[in-house]
């Protein structure tokens, strides 16, 4: 704790309830988070398996893990440090969901074939992907999408593509990265026993760059909080 200033130490030693750390880039947020994990384990005997640290990039998760090793030694590997998408992937797999990830060029080709089948050539694939992604990150399903854009012919076409895209993915056991969020939220919402299992496992939830969470990510995080 000697590396931390007064405010950082307060954040690292905080134990019960909810706390937010507001700081500028480069001010030691990651160090504070690492020290907080060490404090929970060493001072409060929290099992490493009961701690979940979520970040937004793989590099950030790996950096945190590397910085945690000098603090906790070999048991650092027992702390779950992950991006939100990777955690959702793990959770869905653990609960028996069978799927492959659709991304990059494969996703573009997949969507292009759907649009060709529907003979829609006057809408860009990039625009369609962007609108579908935006909808999913706001937990807006196809029905809500159509209601939201009622009267907008272009967006209703996007809605038709959205529906066909999801149906085809489902048939082929595929998910894109946005689906990981949507399906995890659905699983935790529809199955209280599963939600409770993870809420009891991860008693301490730390989120890096919390201000950048989108509505779907925030909803998942709230589902993981015991008693929410």
Coordinates of C-alpha atoms in Angstrom, one line a residue:
X1 CA 0.0 0.0 0.0
X2 CA 3.0 2.3 0.4
X3 CA 2.9 3.0 -3.4
X4 CA -0.6 4.5 -3.1
X5 CA -1.5 8.0 -2.2
X6 CA -4.3 8.8 0.4
X7 CA -7.2 8.6 -2.0
X8 CA -5.9 5.5 -3.8
X9 CA -5.4 3.8 -0.4
X10 CA -9.1 4.6 0.5
X11 CA -10.2 2.9 -2.7
X12 CA -8.0 -0.1 -2.3
X13 CA -9.0 -0.7 1.3
X14 CA -12.8 -0.2 0.7
X15 CA -14.6 -3.4 1.7
X16 CA -18.4 -3.4 1.6
X17 CA -20.9 -1.8 -0.8
X18 CA -20.3 0.0 -4.0
X19 CA -17.5 2.4 -4.7
X20 CA -16.5 4.4 -7.9
X21 CA -13.0 5.7 -8.5
X22 CA -12.9 8.8 -10.7
X23 CA -9.5 9.6 -12.0
X24 CA -7.7 10.9 -15.2
X25 CA -5.7 8.5 -17.4
X26 CA -2.3 7.6 -16.0
X27 CA -3.2 8.3 -12.4
X28 CA -2.8 4.8 -11.1
X29 CA -6.2 3.2 -11.5
X30 CA -4.8 -0.2 -12.5
X31 CA -2.3 -0.1 -9.6
X32 CA -5.1 0.7 -7.2
X33 CA -7.2 -2.1 -8.5
X34 CA -4.3 -4.6 -8.2
X35 CA -3.6 -3.5 -4.7
X36 CA -7.3 -3.7 -3.8
X37 CA -7.3 -7.4 -5.0
X38 CA -4.2 -8.1 -2.9
X39 CA -5.8 -6.4 0.1
X40 CA -9.0 -8.4 -0.2
X41 CA -7.0 -11.7 -0.3
X42 CA -4.3 -10.9 2.3
X43 CA -6.1 -8.8 4.8
X44 CA -9.6 -10.1 4.6
X45 CA -9.0 -13.7 3.6
X46 CA -11.2 -13.5 0.5
X47 CA -10.6 -16.6 -1.7
X48 CA -9.1 -15.5 -5.0
X49 CA -11.8 -17.4 -6.8
X50 CA -14.4 -15.0 -5.3
X51 CA -12.9 -12.0 -7.2
X52 CA -13.8 -11.0 -10.7
X53 CA -11.9 -8.2 -12.5
X54 CA -13.4 -7.0 -15.8
X55 CA -11.6 -4.9 -18.3
X56 CA -12.2 -3.7 -21.9
X57 CA -9.2 -5.0 -23.7
X58 CA -7.1 -8.2 -23.5
X59 CA -4.0 -6.2 -23.1
X60 CA -5.4 -4.5 -20.0
X61 CA -6.5 -7.9 -18.6
X62 CA -3.0 -9.3 -19.2
X63 CA -1.3 -6.2 -17.8
X64 CA -3.4 -6.5 -14.6
X65 CA -2.5 -10.2 -14.3
X66 CA 1.2 -9.6 -14.7
X67 CA 1.0 -6.8 -12.0
X68 CA -0.9 -9.0 -9.7
X69 CA 1.7 -11.8 -9.6
X70 CA 4.2 -9.9 -7.5
X71 CA 1.3 -9.1 -5.1
X72 CA -0.2 -12.6 -4.7
X73 CA 2.4 -14.9 -6.2
X74 CA 1.2 -18.2 -7.7
X75 CA -2.4 -17.8 -6.4
X76 CA -2.8 -14.7 -8.7
X77 CA -3.9 -17.1 -11.4
X78 CA -7.0 -18.0 -9.3
X79 CA -8.4 -14.5 -9.7
X80 CA -10.6 -14.2 -12.7
X81 CA -9.3 -11.3 -14.8
X82 CA -11.0 -10.9 -18.2
X83 CA -12.6 -8.7 -20.8
X84 CA -16.4 -8.5 -20.5
X85 CA -16.8 -10.3 -23.8
X86 CA -14.4 -13.1 -22.8
X87 CA -16.2 -13.6 -19.5
X88 CA -19.5 -13.8 -21.3
X89 CA -18.0 -16.4 -23.7
X90 CA -16.8 -18.4 -20.7
X91 CA -20.1 -18.2 -18.9
X92 CA -22.2 -19.3 -21.9
X93 CA -19.8 -22.2 -22.6
X94 CA -19.9 -23.2 -18.9
X95 CA -23.7 -23.3 -19.0
X96 CA -23.7 -25.7 -21.9
X97 CA -24.2 -23.3 -24.9
X98 CA -22.7 -24.7 -28.1
X99 CA -21.6 -22.1 -30.6
X100 CA -18.8 -20.7 -32.7
X101 CA -17.8 -17.0 -33.0
X102 CA -18.7 -15.2 -36.2
X103 CA -16.4 -12.2 -36.7
X104 CA -14.2 -10.2 -39.2
X105 CA -14.5 -11.1 -42.9
X106 CA -16.6 -14.1 -42.2
X107 CA -19.2 -11.9 -40.6
X108 CA -19.2 -9.6 -43.5
X109 CA -19.6 -12.4 -46.0
X110 CA -22.3 -14.0 -43.9
X111 CA -24.3 -10.8 -43.9
X112 CA -23.7 -10.0 -47.6
X113 CA -25.2 -13.4 -48.5
X114 CA -28.3 -12.6 -46.5
X115 CA -28.7 -9.2 -48.1
X116 CA -28.2 -10.8 -51.6
X117 CA -30.9 -13.3 -50.8
X118 CA -33.2 -10.5 -49.9
X119 CA -32.1 -8.5 -52.9
X120 CA -31.1 -5.5 -50.9
X121 CA -28.4 -3.6 -52.7
X122 CA -29.1 0.0 -51.7
X123 CA -27.9 -0.3 -48.1
X124 CA -24.2 -0.6 -47.1
X125 CA -23.1 -3.6 -45.1
X126 CA -21.2 -1.4 -42.8
X127 CA -24.3 0.6 -42.0
X128 CA -26.4 -2.5 -41.4
X129 CA -23.7 -4.1 -39.1
X130 CA -23.4 -0.8 -37.2
X131 CA -27.2 -0.5 -36.6
X132 CA -27.5 -4.1 -35.5
X133 CA -24.6 -3.8 -33.2
X134 CA -26.0 -0.6 -31.7
X135 CA -29.3 -2.2 -31.1
X136 CA -27.8 -5.2 -29.4
X137 CA -25.6 -3.2 -27.2
X138 CA -28.7 -1.4 -26.1
X139 CA -30.6 -4.7 -25.7
X140 CA -33.1 -3.8 -28.4
X141 CA -34.5 -6.9 -30.1
X142 CA -35.9 -7.1 -33.6
X143 CA -39.5 -6.4 -32.5
X144 CA -38.4 -3.3 -30.5
X145 CA -36.2 -2.2 -33.4
X146 CA -39.2 -2.2 -35.8
X147 CA -41.4 -0.3 -33.3
X148 CA -38.6 2.2 -32.7
X149 CA -38.2 2.9 -36.5
X150 CA -41.8 2.6 -37.6
X151 CA -42.3 4.7 -40.7
X152 CA -38.6 4.7 -41.7
X153 CA -38.4 2.5 -44.8
X154 CA -34.6 2.2 -44.7
X155 CA -34.4 1.2 -41.1
X156 CA -37.3 -1.2 -41.5
X157 CA -35.2 -2.9 -44.2
X158 CA -32.4 -3.1 -41.7
X159 CA -34.8 -4.6 -39.2
X160 CA -35.7 -7.4 -41.7
X161 CA -32.0 -8.0 -42.2
X162 CA -31.5 -8.0 -38.5
X163 CA -34.1 -10.8 -38.1
X164 CA -32.8 -12.9 -40.9
X165 CA -29.2 -12.5 -39.7
X166 CA -30.1 -13.7 -36.2
X167 CA -32.2 -16.6 -37.6
X168 CA -29.4 -17.8 -39.8
X169 CA -26.8 -17.6 -37.1
X170 CA -29.0 -19.6 -34.7
X171 CA -29.5 -22.3 -37.3
X172 CA -25.7 -22.6 -37.7
X173 CA -24.8 -22.3 -34.0
X174 CA -23.0 -19.0 -34.5
X175 CA -22.7 -15.9 -32.4
X176 CA -21.1 -12.6 -33.1
X177 CA -19.4 -10.6 -30.3
X178 CA -22.6 -8.6 -29.6
X179 CA -24.5 -11.8 -29.2
X180 CA -22.2 -12.8 -26.3
X181 CA -23.6 -9.9 -24.3
X182 CA -27.2 -10.4 -25.4
X183 CA -27.3 -14.1 -24.7
X184 CA -25.5 -13.7 -21.4
X185 CA -28.0 -11.1 -20.2
X186 CA -30.8 -13.3 -21.4
X187 CA -29.4 -16.4 -19.6
X188 CA -28.9 -14.5 -16.3
X189 CA -32.4 -12.9 -16.6
X190 CA -34.3 -16.0 -17.5
X191 CA -32.6 -18.4 -15.0
X192 CA -32.4 -16.9 -11.5
X193 CA -30.5 -20.0 -10.3
X194 CA -27.7 -19.4 -12.8
X195 CA -27.6 -15.7 -11.9
X196 CA -27.4 -16.6 -8.2
X197 CA -24.6 -19.2 -8.8
X198 CA -22.3 -16.5 -10.3
X199 CA -23.3 -13.8 -7.9
X200 CA -22.3 -16.1 -5.0
X201 CA -19.1 -17.1 -6.7
X202 CA -17.9 -13.6 -7.5
X203 CA -18.5 -11.7 -4.2
X204 CA -16.1 -8.9 -5.2
X205 CA -16.6 -7.4 -8.7
X206 CA -14.1 -4.8 -9.9
X207 CA -14.7 -3.1 -13.3
X208 CA -11.9 -1.1 -15.0
X209 CA -13.1 1.9 -17.1
X210 CA -16.6 1.5 -15.8
X211 CA -17.7 4.7 -17.4
X212 CA -17.3 3.1 -20.9
X213 CA -19.8 0.3 -20.3
X214 CA -22.7 0.2 -22.7
X215 CA -26.2 -0.6 -21.5
X216 CA -25.9 -4.4 -22.2
X217 CA -22.6 -4.6 -20.3
X218 CA -23.9 -2.6 -17.4
X219 CA -27.0 -4.8 -17.3
X220 CA -24.8 -7.9 -17.1
X221 CA -22.7 -6.4 -14.4
X222 CA -25.8 -5.6 -12.3
X223 CA -27.0 -9.1 -12.7
X224 CA -23.7 -10.4 -11.2
X225 CA -24.2 -8.4 -8.0
X226 CA -25.6 -10.6 -5.2
X227 CA -29.0 -9.4 -4.1
X228 CA -29.6 -7.2 -7.2

